[in-house]
Short mmCIF file of N, CA and C and ligand atoms in Angstrom, two decimals:
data_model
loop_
_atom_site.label_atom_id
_atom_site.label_comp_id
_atom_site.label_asym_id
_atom_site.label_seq_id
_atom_site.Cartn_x
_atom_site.Cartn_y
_atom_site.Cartn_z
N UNK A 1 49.95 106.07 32.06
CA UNK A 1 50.78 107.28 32.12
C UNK A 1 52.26 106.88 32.24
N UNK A 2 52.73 107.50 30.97
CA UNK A 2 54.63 106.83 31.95
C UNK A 2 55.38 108.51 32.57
N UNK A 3 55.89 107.88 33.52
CA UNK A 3 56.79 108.24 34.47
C UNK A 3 57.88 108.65 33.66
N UNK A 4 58.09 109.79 33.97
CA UNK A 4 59.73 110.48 33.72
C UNK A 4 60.87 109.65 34.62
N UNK A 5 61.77 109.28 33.76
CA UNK A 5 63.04 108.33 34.53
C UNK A 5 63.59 108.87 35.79
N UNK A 6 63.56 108.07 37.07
CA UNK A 6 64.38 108.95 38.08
C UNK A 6 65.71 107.74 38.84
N UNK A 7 66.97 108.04 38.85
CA UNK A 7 67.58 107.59 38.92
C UNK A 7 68.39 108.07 40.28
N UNK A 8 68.14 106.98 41.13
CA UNK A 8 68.65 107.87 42.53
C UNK A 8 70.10 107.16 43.16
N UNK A 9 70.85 107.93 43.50
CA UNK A 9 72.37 107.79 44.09
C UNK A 9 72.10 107.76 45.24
N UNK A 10 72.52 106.14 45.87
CA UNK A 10 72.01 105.70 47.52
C UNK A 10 73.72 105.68 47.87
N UNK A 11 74.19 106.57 49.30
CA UNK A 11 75.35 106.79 49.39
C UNK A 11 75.42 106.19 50.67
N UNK A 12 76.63 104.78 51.03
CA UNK A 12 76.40 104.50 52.54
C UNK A 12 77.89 104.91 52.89
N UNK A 13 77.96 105.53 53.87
CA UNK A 13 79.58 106.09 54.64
C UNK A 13 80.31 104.72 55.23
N UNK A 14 80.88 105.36 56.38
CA UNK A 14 81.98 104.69 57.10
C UNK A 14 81.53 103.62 57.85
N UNK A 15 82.19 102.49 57.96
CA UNK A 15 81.76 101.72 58.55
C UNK A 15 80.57 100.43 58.30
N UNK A 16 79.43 100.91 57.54
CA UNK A 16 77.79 100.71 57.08
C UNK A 16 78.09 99.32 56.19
N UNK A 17 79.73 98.95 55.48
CA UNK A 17 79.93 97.85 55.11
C UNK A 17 80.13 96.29 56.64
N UNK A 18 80.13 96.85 57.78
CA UNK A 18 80.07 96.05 59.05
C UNK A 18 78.62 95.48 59.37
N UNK A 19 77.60 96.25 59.07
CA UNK A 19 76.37 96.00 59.32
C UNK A 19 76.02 94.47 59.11
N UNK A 20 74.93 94.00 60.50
CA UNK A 20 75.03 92.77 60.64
C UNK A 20 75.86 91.86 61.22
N UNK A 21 77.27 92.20 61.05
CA UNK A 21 78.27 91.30 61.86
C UNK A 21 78.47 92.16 63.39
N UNK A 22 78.10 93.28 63.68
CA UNK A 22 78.29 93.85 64.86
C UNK A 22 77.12 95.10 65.25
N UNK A 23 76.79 95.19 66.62
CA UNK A 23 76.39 95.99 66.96
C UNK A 23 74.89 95.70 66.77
N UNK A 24 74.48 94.17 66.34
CA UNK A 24 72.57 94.33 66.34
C UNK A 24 71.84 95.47 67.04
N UNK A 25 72.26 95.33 68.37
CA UNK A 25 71.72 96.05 69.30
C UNK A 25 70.88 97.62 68.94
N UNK A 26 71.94 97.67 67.97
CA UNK A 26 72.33 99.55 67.77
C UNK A 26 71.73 99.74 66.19
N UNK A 27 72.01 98.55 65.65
CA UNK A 27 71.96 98.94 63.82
C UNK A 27 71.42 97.93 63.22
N UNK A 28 71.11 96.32 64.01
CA UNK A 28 69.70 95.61 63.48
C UNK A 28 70.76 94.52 62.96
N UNK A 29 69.78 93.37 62.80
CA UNK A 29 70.67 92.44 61.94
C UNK A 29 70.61 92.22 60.49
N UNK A 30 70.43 93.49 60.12
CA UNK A 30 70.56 93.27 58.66
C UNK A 30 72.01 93.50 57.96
N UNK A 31 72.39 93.13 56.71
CA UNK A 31 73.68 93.39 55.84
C UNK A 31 73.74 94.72 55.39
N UNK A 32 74.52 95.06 54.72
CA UNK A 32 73.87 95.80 53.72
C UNK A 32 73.61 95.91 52.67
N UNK A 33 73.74 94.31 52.70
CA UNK A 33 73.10 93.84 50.85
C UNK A 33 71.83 93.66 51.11
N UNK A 34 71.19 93.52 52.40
CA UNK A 34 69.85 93.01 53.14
C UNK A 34 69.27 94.62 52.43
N UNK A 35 69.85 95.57 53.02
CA UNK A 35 69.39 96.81 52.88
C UNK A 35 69.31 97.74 51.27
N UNK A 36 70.09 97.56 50.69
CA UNK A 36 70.36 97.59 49.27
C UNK A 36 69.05 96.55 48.10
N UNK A 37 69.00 95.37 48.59
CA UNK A 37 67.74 94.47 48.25
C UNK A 37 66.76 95.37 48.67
N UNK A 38 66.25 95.69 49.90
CA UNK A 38 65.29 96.77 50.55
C UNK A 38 65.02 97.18 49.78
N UNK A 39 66.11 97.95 49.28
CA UNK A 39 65.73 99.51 48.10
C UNK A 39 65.32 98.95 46.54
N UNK A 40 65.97 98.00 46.25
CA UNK A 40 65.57 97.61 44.73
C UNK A 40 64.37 97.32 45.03
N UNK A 41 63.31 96.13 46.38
CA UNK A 41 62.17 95.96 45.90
C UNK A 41 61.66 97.36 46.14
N UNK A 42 61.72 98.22 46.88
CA UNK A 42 60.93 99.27 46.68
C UNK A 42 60.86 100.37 45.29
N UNK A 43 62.17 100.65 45.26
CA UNK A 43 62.68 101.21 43.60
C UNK A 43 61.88 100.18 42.34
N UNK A 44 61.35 99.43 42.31
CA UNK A 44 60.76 98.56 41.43
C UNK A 44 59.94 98.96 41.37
N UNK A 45 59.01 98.75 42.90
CA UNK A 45 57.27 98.93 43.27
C UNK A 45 57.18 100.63 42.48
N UNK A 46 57.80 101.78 43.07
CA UNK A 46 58.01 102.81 42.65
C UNK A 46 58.25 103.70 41.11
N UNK A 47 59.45 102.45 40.35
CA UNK A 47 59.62 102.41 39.46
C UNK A 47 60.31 103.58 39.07
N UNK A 48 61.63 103.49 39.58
CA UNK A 48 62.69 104.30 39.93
C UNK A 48 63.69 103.35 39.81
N UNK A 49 65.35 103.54 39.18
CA UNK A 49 66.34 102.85 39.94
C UNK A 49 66.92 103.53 40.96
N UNK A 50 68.03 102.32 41.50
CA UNK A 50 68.44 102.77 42.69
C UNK A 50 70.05 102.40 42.82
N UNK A 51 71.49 102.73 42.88
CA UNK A 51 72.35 102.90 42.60
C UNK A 51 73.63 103.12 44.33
N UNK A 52 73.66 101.63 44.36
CA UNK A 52 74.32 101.80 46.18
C UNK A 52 75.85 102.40 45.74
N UNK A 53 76.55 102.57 46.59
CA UNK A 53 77.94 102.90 46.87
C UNK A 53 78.19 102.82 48.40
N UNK A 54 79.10 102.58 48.63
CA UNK A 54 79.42 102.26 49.75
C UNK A 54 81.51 102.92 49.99
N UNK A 55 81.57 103.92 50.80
CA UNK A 55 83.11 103.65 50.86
C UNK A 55 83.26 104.13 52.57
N UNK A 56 84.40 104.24 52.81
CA UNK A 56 84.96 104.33 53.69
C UNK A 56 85.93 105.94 54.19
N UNK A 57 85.96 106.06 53.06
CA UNK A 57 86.74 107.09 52.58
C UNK A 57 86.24 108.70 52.41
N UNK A 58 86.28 109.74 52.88
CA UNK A 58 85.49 110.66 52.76
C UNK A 58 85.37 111.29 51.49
N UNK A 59 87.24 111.45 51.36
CA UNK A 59 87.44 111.67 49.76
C UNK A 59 86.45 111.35 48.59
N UNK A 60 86.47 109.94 48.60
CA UNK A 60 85.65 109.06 47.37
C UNK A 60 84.33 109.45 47.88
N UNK A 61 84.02 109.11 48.95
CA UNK A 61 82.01 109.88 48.98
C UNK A 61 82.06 111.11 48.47
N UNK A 62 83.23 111.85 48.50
CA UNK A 62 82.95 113.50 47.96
C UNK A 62 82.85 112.91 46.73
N UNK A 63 83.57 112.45 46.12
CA UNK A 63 83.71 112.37 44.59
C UNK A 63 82.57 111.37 44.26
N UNK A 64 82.02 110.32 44.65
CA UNK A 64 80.89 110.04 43.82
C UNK A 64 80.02 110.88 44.02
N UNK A 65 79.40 111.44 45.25
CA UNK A 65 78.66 112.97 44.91
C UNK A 65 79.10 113.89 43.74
N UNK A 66 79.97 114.28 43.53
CA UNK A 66 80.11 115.04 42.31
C UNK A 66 79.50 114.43 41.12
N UNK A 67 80.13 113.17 41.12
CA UNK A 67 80.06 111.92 39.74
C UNK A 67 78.17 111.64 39.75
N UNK A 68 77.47 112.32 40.63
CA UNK A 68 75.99 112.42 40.33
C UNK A 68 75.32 113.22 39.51
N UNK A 69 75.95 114.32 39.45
CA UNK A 69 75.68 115.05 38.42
C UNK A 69 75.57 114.76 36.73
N UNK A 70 74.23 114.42 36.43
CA UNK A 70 74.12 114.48 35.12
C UNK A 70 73.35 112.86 34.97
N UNK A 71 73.70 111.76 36.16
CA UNK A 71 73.49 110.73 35.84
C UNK A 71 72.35 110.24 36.54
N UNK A 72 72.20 111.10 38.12
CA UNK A 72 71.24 111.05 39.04
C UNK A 72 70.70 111.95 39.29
N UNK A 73 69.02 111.86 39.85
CA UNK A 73 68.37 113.13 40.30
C UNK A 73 68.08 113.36 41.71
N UNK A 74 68.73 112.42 41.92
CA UNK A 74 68.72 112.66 43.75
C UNK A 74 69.50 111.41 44.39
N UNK A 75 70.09 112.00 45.84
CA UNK A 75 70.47 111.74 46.69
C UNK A 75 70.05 111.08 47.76
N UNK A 76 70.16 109.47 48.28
CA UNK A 76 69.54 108.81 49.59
C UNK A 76 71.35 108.53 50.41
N UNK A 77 71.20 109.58 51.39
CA UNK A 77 72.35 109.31 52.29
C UNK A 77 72.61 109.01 53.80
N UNK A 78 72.90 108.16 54.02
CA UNK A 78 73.60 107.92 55.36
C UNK A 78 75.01 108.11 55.19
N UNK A 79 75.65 109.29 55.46
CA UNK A 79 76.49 109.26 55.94
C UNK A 79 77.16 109.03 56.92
N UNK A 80 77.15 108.14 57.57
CA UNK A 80 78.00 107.13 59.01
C UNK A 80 77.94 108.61 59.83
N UNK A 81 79.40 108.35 60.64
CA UNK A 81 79.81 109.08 61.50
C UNK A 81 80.20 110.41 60.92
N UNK A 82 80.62 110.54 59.51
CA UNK A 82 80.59 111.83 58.76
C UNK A 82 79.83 112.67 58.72
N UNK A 83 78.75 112.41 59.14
CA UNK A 83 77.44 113.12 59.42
C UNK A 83 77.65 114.50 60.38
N UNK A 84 78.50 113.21 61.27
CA UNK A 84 78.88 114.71 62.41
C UNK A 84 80.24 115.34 62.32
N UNK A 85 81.06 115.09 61.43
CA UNK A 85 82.46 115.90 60.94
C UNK A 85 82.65 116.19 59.74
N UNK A 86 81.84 115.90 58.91
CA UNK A 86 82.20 116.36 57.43
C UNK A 86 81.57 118.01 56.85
N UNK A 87 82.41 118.37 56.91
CA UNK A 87 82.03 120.36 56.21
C UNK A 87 82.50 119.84 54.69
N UNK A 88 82.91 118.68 54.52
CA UNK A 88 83.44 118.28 52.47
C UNK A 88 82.40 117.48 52.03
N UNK A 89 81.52 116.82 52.88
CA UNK A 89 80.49 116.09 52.44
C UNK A 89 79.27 117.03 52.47
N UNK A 90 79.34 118.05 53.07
CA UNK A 90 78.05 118.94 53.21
C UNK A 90 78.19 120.02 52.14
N UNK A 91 79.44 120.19 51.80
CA UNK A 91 79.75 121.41 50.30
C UNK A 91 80.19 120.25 49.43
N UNK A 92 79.96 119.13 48.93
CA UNK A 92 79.81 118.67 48.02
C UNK A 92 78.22 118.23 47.58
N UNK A 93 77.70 118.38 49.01
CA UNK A 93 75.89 117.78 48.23
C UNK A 93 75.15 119.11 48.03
N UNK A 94 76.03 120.41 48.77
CA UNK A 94 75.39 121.73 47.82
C UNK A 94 75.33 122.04 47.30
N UNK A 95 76.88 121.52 46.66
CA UNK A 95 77.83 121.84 45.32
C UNK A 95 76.71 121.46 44.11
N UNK A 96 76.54 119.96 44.27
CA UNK A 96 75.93 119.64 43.42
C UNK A 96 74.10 119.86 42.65
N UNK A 97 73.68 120.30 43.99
CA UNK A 97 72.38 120.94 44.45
C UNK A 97 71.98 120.05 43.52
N UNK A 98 71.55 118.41 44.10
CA UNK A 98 70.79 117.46 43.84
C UNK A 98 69.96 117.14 45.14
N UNK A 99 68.58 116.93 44.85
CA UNK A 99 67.41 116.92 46.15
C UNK A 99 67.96 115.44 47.14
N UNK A 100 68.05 116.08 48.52
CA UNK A 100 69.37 114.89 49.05
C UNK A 100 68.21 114.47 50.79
N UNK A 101 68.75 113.26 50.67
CA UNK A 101 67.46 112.87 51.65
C UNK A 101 68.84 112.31 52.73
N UNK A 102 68.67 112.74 53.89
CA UNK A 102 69.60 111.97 55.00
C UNK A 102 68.92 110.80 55.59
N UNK A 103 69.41 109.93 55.97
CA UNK A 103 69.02 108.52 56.46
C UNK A 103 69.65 108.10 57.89
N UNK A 104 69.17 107.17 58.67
CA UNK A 104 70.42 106.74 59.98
C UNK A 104 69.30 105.99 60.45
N UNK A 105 69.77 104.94 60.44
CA UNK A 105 69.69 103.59 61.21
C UNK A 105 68.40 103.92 62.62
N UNK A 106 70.08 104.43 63.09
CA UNK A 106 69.46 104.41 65.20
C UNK A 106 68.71 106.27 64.64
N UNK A 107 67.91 106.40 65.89
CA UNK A 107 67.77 107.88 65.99
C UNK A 107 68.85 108.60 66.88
N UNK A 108 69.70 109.58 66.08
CA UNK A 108 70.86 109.74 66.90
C UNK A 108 70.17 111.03 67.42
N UNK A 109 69.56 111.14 67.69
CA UNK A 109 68.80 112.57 68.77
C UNK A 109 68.66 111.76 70.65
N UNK A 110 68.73 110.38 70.48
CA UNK A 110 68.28 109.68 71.66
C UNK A 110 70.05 109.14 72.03
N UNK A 111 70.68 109.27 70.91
CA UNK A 111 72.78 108.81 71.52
C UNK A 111 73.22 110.09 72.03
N UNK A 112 74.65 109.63 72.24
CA UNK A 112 75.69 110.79 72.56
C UNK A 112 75.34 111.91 72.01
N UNK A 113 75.46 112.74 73.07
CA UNK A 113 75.46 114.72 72.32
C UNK A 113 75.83 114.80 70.90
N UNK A 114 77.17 114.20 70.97
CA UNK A 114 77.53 114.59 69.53
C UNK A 114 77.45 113.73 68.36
N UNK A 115 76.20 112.88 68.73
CA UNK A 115 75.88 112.90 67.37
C UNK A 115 74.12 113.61 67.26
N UNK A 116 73.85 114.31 67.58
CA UNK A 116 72.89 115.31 67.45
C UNK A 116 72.92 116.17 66.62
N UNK A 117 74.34 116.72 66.03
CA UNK A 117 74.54 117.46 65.07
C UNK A 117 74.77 117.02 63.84
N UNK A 118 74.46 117.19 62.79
CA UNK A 118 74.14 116.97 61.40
C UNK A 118 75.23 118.02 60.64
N UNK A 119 76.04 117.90 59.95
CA UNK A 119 76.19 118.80 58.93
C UNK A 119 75.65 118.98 57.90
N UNK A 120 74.85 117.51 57.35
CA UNK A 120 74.50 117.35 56.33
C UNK A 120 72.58 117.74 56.11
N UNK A 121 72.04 117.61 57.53
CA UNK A 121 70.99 117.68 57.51
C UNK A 121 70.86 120.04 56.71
N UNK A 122 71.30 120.80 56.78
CA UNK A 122 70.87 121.93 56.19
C UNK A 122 70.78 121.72 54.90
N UNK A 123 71.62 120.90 54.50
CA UNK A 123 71.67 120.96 52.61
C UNK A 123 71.16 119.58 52.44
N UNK A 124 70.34 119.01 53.27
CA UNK A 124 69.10 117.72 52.51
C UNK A 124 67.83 118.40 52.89
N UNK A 125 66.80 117.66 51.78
CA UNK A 125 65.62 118.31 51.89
C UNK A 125 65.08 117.78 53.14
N UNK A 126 65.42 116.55 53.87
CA UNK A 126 65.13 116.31 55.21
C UNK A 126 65.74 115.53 55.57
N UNK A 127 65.58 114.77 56.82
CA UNK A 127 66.10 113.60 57.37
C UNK A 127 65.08 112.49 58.31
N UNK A 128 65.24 111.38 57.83
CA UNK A 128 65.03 110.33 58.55
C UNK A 128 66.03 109.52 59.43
N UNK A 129 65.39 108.99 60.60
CA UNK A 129 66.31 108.61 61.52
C UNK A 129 65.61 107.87 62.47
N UNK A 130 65.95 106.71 62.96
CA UNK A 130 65.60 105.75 63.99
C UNK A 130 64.62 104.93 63.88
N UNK A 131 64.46 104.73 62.39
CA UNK A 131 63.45 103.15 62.15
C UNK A 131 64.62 102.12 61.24
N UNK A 132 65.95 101.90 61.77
CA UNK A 132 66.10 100.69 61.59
C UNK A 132 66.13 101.16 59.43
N UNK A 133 66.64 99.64 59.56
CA UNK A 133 66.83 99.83 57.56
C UNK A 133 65.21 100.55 57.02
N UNK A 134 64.30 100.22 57.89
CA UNK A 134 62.68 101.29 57.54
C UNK A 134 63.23 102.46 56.56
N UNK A 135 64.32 103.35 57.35
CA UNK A 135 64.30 104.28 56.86
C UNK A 135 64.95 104.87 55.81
N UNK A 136 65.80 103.77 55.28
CA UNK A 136 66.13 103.98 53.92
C UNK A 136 65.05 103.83 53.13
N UNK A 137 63.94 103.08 53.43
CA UNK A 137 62.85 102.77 52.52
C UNK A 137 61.85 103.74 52.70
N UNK A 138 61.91 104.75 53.57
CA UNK A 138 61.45 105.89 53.95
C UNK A 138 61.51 106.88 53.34
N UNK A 139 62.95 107.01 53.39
CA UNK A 139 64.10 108.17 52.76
C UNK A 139 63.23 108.22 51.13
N UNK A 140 63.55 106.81 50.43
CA UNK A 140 63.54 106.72 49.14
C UNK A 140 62.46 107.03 48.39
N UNK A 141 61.17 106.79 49.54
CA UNK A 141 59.84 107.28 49.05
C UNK A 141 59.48 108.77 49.28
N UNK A 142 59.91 109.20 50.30
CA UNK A 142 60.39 110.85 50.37
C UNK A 142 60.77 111.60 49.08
N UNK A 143 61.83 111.01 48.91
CA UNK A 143 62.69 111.32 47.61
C UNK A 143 62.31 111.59 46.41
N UNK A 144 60.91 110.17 45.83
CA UNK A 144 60.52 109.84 45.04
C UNK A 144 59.48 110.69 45.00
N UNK A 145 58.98 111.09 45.92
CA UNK A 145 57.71 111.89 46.46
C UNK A 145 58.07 113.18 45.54
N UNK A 146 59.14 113.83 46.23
CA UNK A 146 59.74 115.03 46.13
C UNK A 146 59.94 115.43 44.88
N UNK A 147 60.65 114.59 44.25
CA UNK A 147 60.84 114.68 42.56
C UNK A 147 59.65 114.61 41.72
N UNK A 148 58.71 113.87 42.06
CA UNK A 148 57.51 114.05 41.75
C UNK A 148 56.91 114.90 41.57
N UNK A 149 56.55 115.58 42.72
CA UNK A 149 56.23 116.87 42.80
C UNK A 149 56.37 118.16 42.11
N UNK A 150 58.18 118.08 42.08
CA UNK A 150 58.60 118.75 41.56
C UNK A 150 58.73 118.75 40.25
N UNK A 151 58.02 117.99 39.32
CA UNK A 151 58.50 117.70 37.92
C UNK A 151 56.95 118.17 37.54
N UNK A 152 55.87 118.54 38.45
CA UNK A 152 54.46 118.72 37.78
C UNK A 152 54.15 120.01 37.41
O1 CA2 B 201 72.33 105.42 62.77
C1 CA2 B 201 73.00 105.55 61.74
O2 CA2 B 201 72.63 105.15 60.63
C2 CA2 B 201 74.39 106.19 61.84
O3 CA2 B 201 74.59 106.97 60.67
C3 CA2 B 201 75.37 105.04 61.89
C4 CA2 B 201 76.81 105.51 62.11
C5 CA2 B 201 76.91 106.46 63.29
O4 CA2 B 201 78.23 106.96 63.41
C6 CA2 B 201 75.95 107.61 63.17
O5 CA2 B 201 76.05 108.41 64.33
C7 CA2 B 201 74.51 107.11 63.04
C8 CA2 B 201 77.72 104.32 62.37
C9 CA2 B 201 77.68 103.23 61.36
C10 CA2 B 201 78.55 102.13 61.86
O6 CA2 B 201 77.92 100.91 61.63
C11 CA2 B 201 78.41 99.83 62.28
C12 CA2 B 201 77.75 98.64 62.05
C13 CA2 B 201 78.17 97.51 62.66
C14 CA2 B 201 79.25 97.54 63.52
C15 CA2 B 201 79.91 98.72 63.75
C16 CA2 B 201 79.49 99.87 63.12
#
């Protein structure tokens, strides 16, 4: 049977280029090329690609969200700390109304109050949180799941 092409936009926020050199404790000792490898062997097994970005910048995460349109069918995001201040990252992944999976490292339901709140979690079809790079590989099979589904 072949598979309809699915091409997924993996978005990492602020900071997520530090991973590994700080904070094991909190976010593991992986890179995030450690984590990006993650996703290709799974995107293989799956047979899906998988498409990292990485910025710093809220601006540019808005705009490669836009720049998904037409090229990707879904969304794997950790948005860093934007998660809990961005109202431009949460009306750009509505904007685009591509099936959007949230991701995070630590489980931020067990940190500080404020990161309990999500902006992004209403406009993703769900969220994973607190298995460590697991849950990008979580996220992606979610994702893959989802589109699946939805294409029958
Ligand atoms: O748990 C997650 O994946 C987070 O999205 C990570 C964000 C944090 O602001 C969110 O509340 C939860 C922070 C990413 C910063 O990563 C660093 C890695 C190494 C050293 C410093 C920061």
């Amino acid at each position: 049977m072949t598979l309809p092409p699915i091409s997924i936009l993996v978005v990492h926020g602020p900071n997520l280029n530090l991973l590994g050199q700080r904070e094991p404790g909190i976010y593991g000792s992986l890179s995030l090329a450690d984590i990006n490898r993650l996703l290709e062997l799974e995107a293989t097994k799956l047979q899906v690609g998988v498409f990292p970005v990485q910025s710093n910048h809220e601006g540019v995460l808005v705009d490669k969200i836009h720049s998904a349109l037409g090229d990707y069918q879904g969304i794997l995001i950790n948005a860093g700390a934007y998660t809990h201040t961005s109202v431009a990252l949460r009306d750009a992944i509505a904007g685009v109304n591509l099936p959007t999976v949230e991701v995070h490292l630590s489980n931020i339901y067990r940190r500080e109050e404020f990161r309990h709140h999500s902006y992004i979690a209403p406009v993703a079809i769900g969220q994973i949180s607190g298995f460590g790079a697991q849950s990008y590989v979580l996220g992606l099979q979610a994702l893959v799941h989802h589109l699946r589904e939805k294409s029958v």
